[in-house]
mmCIF file of C-alpha atoms in Angstrom:
data_model
loop_
_atom_site.group_PDB
_atom_site.id
_atom_site.type_symbol
_atom_site.label_atom_id
_atom_site.label_comp_id
_atom_site.label_asym_id
_atom_site.label_seq_id
_atom_site.Cartn_x
_atom_site.Cartn_y
_atom_site.Cartn_z
ATOM 1 C CA ASN A 1 -58.105 47.207 -20.108
ATOM 2 C CA ALA A 2 -61.456 47.867 -18.529
ATOM 3 C CA GLY A 3 -64.217 45.404 -19.215
ATOM 4 C CA VAL A 4 -67.761 46.127 -20.320
ATOM 5 C CA MET A 5 -69.311 48.729 -18.036
ATOM 6 C CA GLN A 6 -73.000 48.993 -17.259
ATOM 7 C CA ASN A 7 -74.846 51.503 -15.159
ATOM 8 C CA PRO A 8 -76.763 51.696 -13.066
ATOM 9 C CA ARG A 9 -76.261 48.281 -11.502
ATOM 10 C CA HIS A 10 -79.694 48.466 -9.887
ATOM 11 C CA LEU A 11 -82.670 50.502 -11.006
ATOM 12 C CA VAL A 12 -86.071 50.791 -9.349
ATOM 13 C CA ARG A 13 -88.945 52.285 -11.285
ATOM 14 C CA ARG A 14 -92.679 52.614 -10.719
ATOM 15 C CA ARG A 15 -95.091 51.429 -13.372
ATOM 16 C CA GLY A 16 -95.376 53.976 -16.170
ATOM 17 C CA GLN A 17 -91.950 55.531 -15.670
ATOM 18 C CA GLU A 18 -89.029 55.347 -18.082
ATOM 19 C CA ALA A 19 -85.902 53.269 -17.588
ATOM 20 C CA ARG A 20 -82.564 54.089 -19.239
ATOM 21 C CA LEU A 21 -79.799 51.516 -19.116
ATOM 22 C CA ARG A 22 -76.282 52.387 -20.235
ATOM 23 C CA CYS A 23 -73.504 50.235 -21.617
ATOM 24 C CA SER A 24 -69.917 51.164 -22.419
ATOM 25 C CA PRO A 25 -68.217 48.418 -24.447
ATOM 26 C CA MET A 26 -64.677 47.239 -23.951
ATOM 27 C CA LYS A 27 -62.036 49.498 -25.428
ATOM 28 C CA GLY A 28 -61.667 48.806 -29.126
ATOM 29 C CA HIS A 29 -65.039 47.055 -29.416
ATOM 30 C CA SER A 30 -67.537 48.573 -31.814
ATOM 31 C CA HIS A 31 -70.286 45.923 -31.602
ATOM 32 C CA VAL A 32 -72.785 45.851 -28.757
ATOM 33 C CA TYR A 33 -75.455 43.309 -27.889
ATOM 34 C CA TRP A 34 -78.244 43.531 -25.293
ATOM 35 C CA TYR A 35 -79.706 40.465 -23.577
ATOM 36 C CA ARG A 36 -82.416 40.063 -20.944
ATOM 37 C CA GLN A 37 -82.643 37.418 -18.269
ATOM 38 C CA LEU A 38 -86.020 36.897 -16.677
ATOM 39 C CA PRO A 39 -86.156 35.099 -13.304
ATOM 40 C CA GLU A 40 -85.349 31.386 -13.563
ATOM 41 C CA GLU A 41 -84.594 31.633 -17.292
ATOM 42 C CA GLY A 42 -81.583 31.836 -19.587
ATOM 43 C CA LEU A 43 -80.436 34.961 -21.357
ATOM 44 C CA LYS A 44 -82.499 36.065 -24.359
ATOM 45 C CA PHE A 45 -81.151 38.220 -27.170
ATOM 46 C CA MET A 46 -82.760 41.619 -27.621
ATOM 47 C CA VAL A 47 -80.766 43.797 -30.018
ATOM 48 C CA TYR A 48 -77.421 43.991 -31.823
ATOM 49 C CA LEU A 49 -75.914 47.396 -32.640
ATOM 50 C CA GLN A 50 -72.859 48.807 -34.279
ATOM 51 C CA LYS A 51 -71.903 52.467 -33.964
ATOM 52 C CA GLU A 52 -74.900 54.479 -35.242
ATOM 53 C CA ASN A 53 -76.548 51.355 -36.712
ATOM 54 C CA ILE A 54 -79.052 48.773 -35.535
ATOM 55 C CA ILE A 55 -77.957 45.465 -37.062
ATOM 56 C CA ASP A 56 -80.633 43.162 -35.617
ATOM 57 C CA GLU A 57 -83.518 44.080 -33.336
ATOM 58 C CA SER A 58 -85.481 40.871 -33.780
ATOM 59 C CA GLY A 59 -85.510 40.197 -30.031
ATOM 60 C CA MET A 60 -86.875 43.586 -29.005
ATOM 61 C CA PRO A 61 -90.504 43.892 -27.946
ATOM 62 C CA LYS A 62 -92.349 45.864 -30.616
ATOM 63 C CA GLU A 63 -93.483 48.609 -28.273
ATOM 64 C CA ARG A 64 -91.892 50.665 -25.518
ATOM 65 C CA PHE A 65 -88.346 49.386 -26.087
ATOM 66 C CA SER A 66 -85.647 51.149 -28.093
ATOM 67 C CA ALA A 67 -81.864 51.048 -28.311
ATOM 68 C CA GLU A 68 -79.144 53.210 -29.707
ATOM 69 C CA PHE A 69 -75.364 53.252 -29.950
ATOM 70 C CA PRO A 70 -74.308 56.771 -30.930
ATOM 71 C CA LYS A 71 -71.012 57.764 -32.480
ATOM 72 C CA GLU A 72 -69.913 59.142 -29.135
ATOM 73 C CA GLY A 73 -70.907 57.803 -25.748
ATOM 74 C CA PRO A 74 -72.433 54.603 -24.419
ATOM 75 C CA SER A 75 -75.131 52.427 -25.855
ATOM 76 C CA ILE A 76 -78.538 53.114 -24.321
ATOM 77 C CA LEU A 77 -81.443 50.690 -23.857
ATOM 78 C CA ARG A 78 -84.584 52.671 -23.191
ATOM 79 C CA ILE A 79 -87.812 51.244 -21.821
ATOM 80 C CA GLN A 80 -90.779 53.586 -21.809
ATOM 81 C CA GLN A 81 -93.833 53.195 -19.552
ATOM 82 C CA VAL A 82 -92.370 50.243 -17.692
ATOM 83 C CA VAL A 83 -94.606 47.411 -16.490
ATOM 84 C CA ARG A 84 -93.971 44.788 -13.800
ATOM 85 C CA GLY A 85 -93.104 42.210 -16.472
ATOM 86 C CA ASP A 86 -90.072 44.310 -17.456
ATOM 87 C CA SER A 87 -88.421 43.417 -14.139
ATOM 88 C CA ALA A 88 -85.335 41.456 -15.131
ATOM 89 C CA ALA A 89 -81.555 41.568 -15.391
ATOM 90 C CA TYR A 90 -80.377 43.315 -18.543
ATOM 91 C CA PHE A 91 -76.921 42.427 -19.791
ATOM 92 C CA CYS A 92 -74.819 44.137 -22.379
ATOM 93 C CA ALA A 93 -72.021 42.404 -24.280
ATOM 94 C CA SER A 94 -69.445 43.660 -26.749
ATOM 95 C CA SER A 95 -67.129 42.270 -29.394
ATOM 96 C CA PRO A 96 -64.413 43.848 -31.539
ATOM 97 C CA ARG A 97 -65.646 43.400 -35.114
ATOM 98 C CA GLY A 98 -68.815 41.322 -34.981
ATOM 99 C CA ALA A 99 -67.090 38.352 -36.649
ATOM 100 C CA ASN A 100 -68.772 34.997 -36.209
ATOM 101 C CA GLU A 101 -65.901 33.293 -34.373
ATOM 102 C CA GLU A 102 -65.547 36.061 -31.875
ATOM 103 C CA THR A 103 -66.287 36.013 -28.166
ATOM 104 C CA GLN A 104 -68.840 38.358 -26.715
ATOM 105 C CA TYR A 105 -67.772 39.766 -23.356
ATOM 106 C CA PHE A 106 -70.467 40.648 -20.875
ATOM 107 C CA GLY A 107 -70.930 43.456 -18.427
ATOM 108 C CA PRO A 108 -72.179 42.996 -14.840
ATOM 109 C CA GLY A 109 -75.776 43.743 -15.786
ATOM 110 C CA THR A 110 -78.473 46.155 -14.658
ATOM 111 C CA ARG A 111 -81.162 44.725 -12.422
ATOM 112 C CA LEU A 112 -84.423 46.507 -13.090
ATOM 113 C CA LEU A 113 -87.220 46.260 -10.564
ATOM 114 C CA VAL A 114 -90.612 47.708 -11.468
ATOM 115 C CA LEU A 115 -92.894 48.384 -8.516
ATOM 116 C CA ASP B 1 -88.862 27.077 -29.622
ATOM 117 C CA GLN B 2 -85.809 26.255 -27.505
ATOM 118 C CA GLN B 3 -82.949 25.960 -30.004
ATOM 119 C CA VAL B 4 -80.309 25.356 -27.335
ATOM 120 C CA LYS B 5 -81.163 23.023 -24.479
ATOM 121 C CA GLN B 6 -79.432 22.133 -21.265
ATOM 122 C CA ASN B 7 -81.555 19.328 -19.952
ATOM 123 C CA SER B 8 -79.945 19.051 -16.524
ATOM 124 C CA PRO B 9 -81.000 21.949 -14.297
ATOM 125 C CA SER B 10 -78.393 20.990 -11.715
ATOM 126 C CA LEU B 11 -75.321 18.836 -11.155
ATOM 127 C CA SER B 12 -73.530 17.968 -7.939
ATOM 128 C CA VAL B 13 -69.973 16.567 -7.885
ATOM 129 C CA GLN B 14 -67.228 15.948 -5.363
ATOM 130 C CA GLU B 15 -64.116 18.097 -5.355
ATOM 131 C CA GLY B 16 -61.385 16.551 -7.506
ATOM 132 C CA ARG B 17 -63.784 14.565 -9.675
ATOM 133 C CA ILE B 18 -64.908 15.333 -13.211
ATOM 134 C CA SER B 19 -67.889 17.586 -13.957
ATOM 135 C CA ILE B 20 -69.642 16.985 -17.269
ATOM 136 C CA LEU B 21 -72.193 19.527 -18.453
ATOM 137 C CA ASN B 22 -74.245 18.780 -21.539
ATOM 138 C CA CYS B 23 -75.905 20.879 -24.195
ATOM 139 C CA ASP B 24 -78.018 20.021 -27.262
ATOM 140 C CA TYR B 25 -78.970 22.259 -30.166
ATOM 141 C CA THR B 26 -81.409 22.013 -33.034
ATOM 142 C CA ASN B 27 -80.432 24.804 -35.440
ATOM 143 C CA SER B 28 -78.140 23.512 -38.203
ATOM 144 C CA MET B 29 -76.975 27.073 -38.877
ATOM 145 C CA PHE B 30 -75.122 27.202 -35.553
ATOM 146 C CA ASP B 31 -71.392 26.819 -36.114
ATOM 147 C CA TYR B 32 -69.751 28.485 -33.123
ATOM 148 C CA PHE B 33 -70.372 27.468 -29.535
ATOM 149 C CA LEU B 34 -69.384 29.044 -26.235
ATOM 150 C CA TRP B 35 -69.608 28.194 -22.566
ATOM 151 C CA TYR B 36 -70.091 30.879 -19.945
ATOM 152 C CA LYS B 37 -69.990 30.705 -16.169
ATOM 153 C CA LYS B 38 -72.188 32.959 -14.086
ATOM 154 C CA TYR B 39 -72.238 33.816 -10.403
ATOM 155 C CA PRO B 40 -75.337 35.402 -8.817
ATOM 156 C CA ALA B 41 -75.590 39.168 -9.351
ATOM 157 C CA GLU B 42 -72.751 39.129 -11.905
ATOM 158 C CA GLY B 43 -72.541 38.988 -15.682
ATOM 159 C CA PRO B 44 -71.619 35.816 -17.581
ATOM 160 C CA THR B 45 -67.886 35.144 -17.792
ATOM 161 C CA PHE B 46 -66.514 33.508 -20.935
ATOM 162 C CA LEU B 47 -64.894 30.109 -20.353
ATOM 163 C CA ILE B 48 -64.169 28.351 -23.616
ATOM 164 C CA SER B 49 -65.432 28.134 -27.190
ATOM 165 C CA ILE B 50 -65.350 25.765 -30.140
ATOM 166 C CA SER B 51 -65.853 26.132 -33.854
ATOM 167 C CA SER B 52 -67.822 23.555 -35.817
ATOM 168 C CA ILE B 53 -64.700 22.620 -37.776
ATOM 169 C CA LYS B 54 -63.265 21.108 -34.590
ATOM 170 C CA ASP B 55 -64.508 18.361 -32.297
ATOM 171 C CA LYS B 56 -62.474 19.264 -29.229
ATOM 172 C CA ASN B 57 -60.950 22.322 -27.615
ATOM 173 C CA GLU B 58 -58.985 22.342 -24.397
ATOM 174 C CA ASP B 59 -57.957 25.130 -22.036
ATOM 175 C CA GLY B 60 -56.448 24.113 -18.734
ATOM 176 C CA ARG B 61 -59.021 22.228 -16.675
ATOM 177 C CA PHE B 62 -61.750 22.908 -19.236
ATOM 178 C CA THR B 63 -62.413 20.844 -22.360
ATOM 179 C CA VAL B 64 -65.318 21.237 -24.742
ATOM 180 C CA PHE B 65 -66.373 18.406 -27.052
ATOM 181 C CA LEU B 66 -68.580 18.891 -30.096
ATOM 182 C CA ASN B 67 -70.505 16.125 -31.868
ATOM 183 C CA LYS B 68 -71.983 17.799 -34.942
ATOM 184 C CA SER B 69 -73.911 14.787 -36.182
ATOM 185 C CA ALA B 70 -75.686 14.500 -32.825
ATOM 186 C CA LYS B 71 -75.913 18.286 -32.408
ATOM 187 C CA HIS B 72 -74.474 17.862 -28.944
ATOM 188 C CA LEU B 73 -71.684 19.483 -26.997
ATOM 189 C CA SER B 74 -70.311 18.945 -23.530
ATOM 190 C CA LEU B 75 -68.050 20.790 -21.130
ATOM 191 C CA HIS B 76 -65.674 18.742 -18.983
ATOM 192 C CA ILE B 77 -64.064 20.248 -15.907
ATOM 193 C CA VAL B 78 -61.208 18.203 -14.443
ATOM 194 C CA PRO B 79 -60.490 18.325 -11.572
ATOM 195 C CA SER B 80 -63.533 20.119 -10.221
ATOM 196 C CA GLN B 81 -62.969 22.700 -7.495
ATOM 197 C CA PRO B 82 -65.413 24.317 -5.036
ATOM 198 C CA GLY B 83 -64.810 27.667 -6.775
ATOM 199 C CA ASP B 84 -66.314 26.167 -9.927
ATOM 200 C CA SER B 85 -69.726 26.191 -8.268
ATOM 201 C CA ALA B 86 -71.839 28.492 -10.461
ATOM 202 C CA VAL B 87 -74.425 28.446 -13.235
ATOM 203 C CA TYR B 88 -73.023 27.297 -16.574
ATOM 204 C CA PHE B 89 -74.595 28.456 -19.819
ATOM 205 C CA CYS B 90 -74.102 26.971 -23.239
ATOM 206 C CA ALA B 91 -74.507 29.455 -26.132
ATOM 207 C CA ALA B 92 -74.454 29.174 -29.914
ATOM 208 C CA LYS B 93 -74.382 31.393 -32.963
ATOM 209 C CA GLY B 94 -74.058 31.097 -36.713
ATOM 210 C CA ALA B 95 -72.503 32.892 -39.641
ATOM 211 C CA GLY B 96 -75.694 33.586 -41.478
ATOM 212 C CA GLY B 97 -79.444 33.842 -41.496
ATOM 213 C CA THR B 98 -81.306 34.547 -38.307
ATOM 214 C CA SER B 99 -78.506 33.102 -36.173
ATOM 215 C CA TYR B 100 -75.972 35.752 -37.283
ATOM 216 C CA GLY B 101 -74.323 37.809 -34.573
ATOM 217 C CA LYS B 102 -76.557 37.008 -31.639
ATOM 218 C CA LEU B 103 -75.989 34.313 -29.060
ATOM 219 C CA THR B 104 -78.736 31.815 -28.332
ATOM 220 C CA PHE B 105 -78.452 30.533 -24.765
ATOM 221 C CA GLY B 106 -79.509 27.379 -23.005
ATOM 222 C CA GLN B 107 -81.387 27.565 -19.711
ATOM 223 C CA GLY B 108 -78.262 26.931 -17.655
ATOM 224 C CA THR B 109 -77.027 24.178 -15.332
ATOM 225 C CA ILE B 110 -76.288 24.869 -11.673
ATOM 226 C CA LEU B 111 -73.024 23.141 -10.772
ATOM 227 C CA THR B 112 -72.248 22.506 -7.117
ATOM 228 C CA VAL B 113 -68.818 21.157 -6.213
ATOM 229 C CA HIS B 114 -68.636 19.757 -2.676
ATOM 230 C CA PRO B 115 -65.367 19.874 -0.726
#
């Protein structure tokens, strides 16, 4: 049973470009969460999605960031017009049903570097 | 507002001895707690969890203790092994309100186990 997959593992963008990060949840999981880890900090929640629905986006910056989890295919975190402050590790996690007493399993992360 | 705190940035122990990692929280809505281990350039790996209806959960060398009245939990690793050297994150979530679904992480504790 494959774990959570993320690609690319490393992404380099110049200021002003767009970054697209992909996440395929574990088989049988329909709930996806995105977290960001800035240098020397813990992980911070960004957005929680179920298939075709955004459940909670309270951690997403108001501008330039968007996320989706379509009926078919991976979840996508999109960052438009990237700035140097967007450089971070972005982790995706998944869980089966979104129940409270349920573990979230993490992918290996995408390390975004903005030049 | 740091709702989950790990006040020790680092901990160093001798192989074979006990490692105790601590975590404090402030949000009374949190009722499910998890510990993750993270190596550099990898995603967090789930270790052990505990529900607020329990005060102890054990899995092999890992035991988590929860003191609800003090809003404090700890992870005990016995005996510690050099392969346990990693960053350990405490995380919490709740069944309702703004704590639903998403994990709130502490800043992490770097554990070093010396041979």
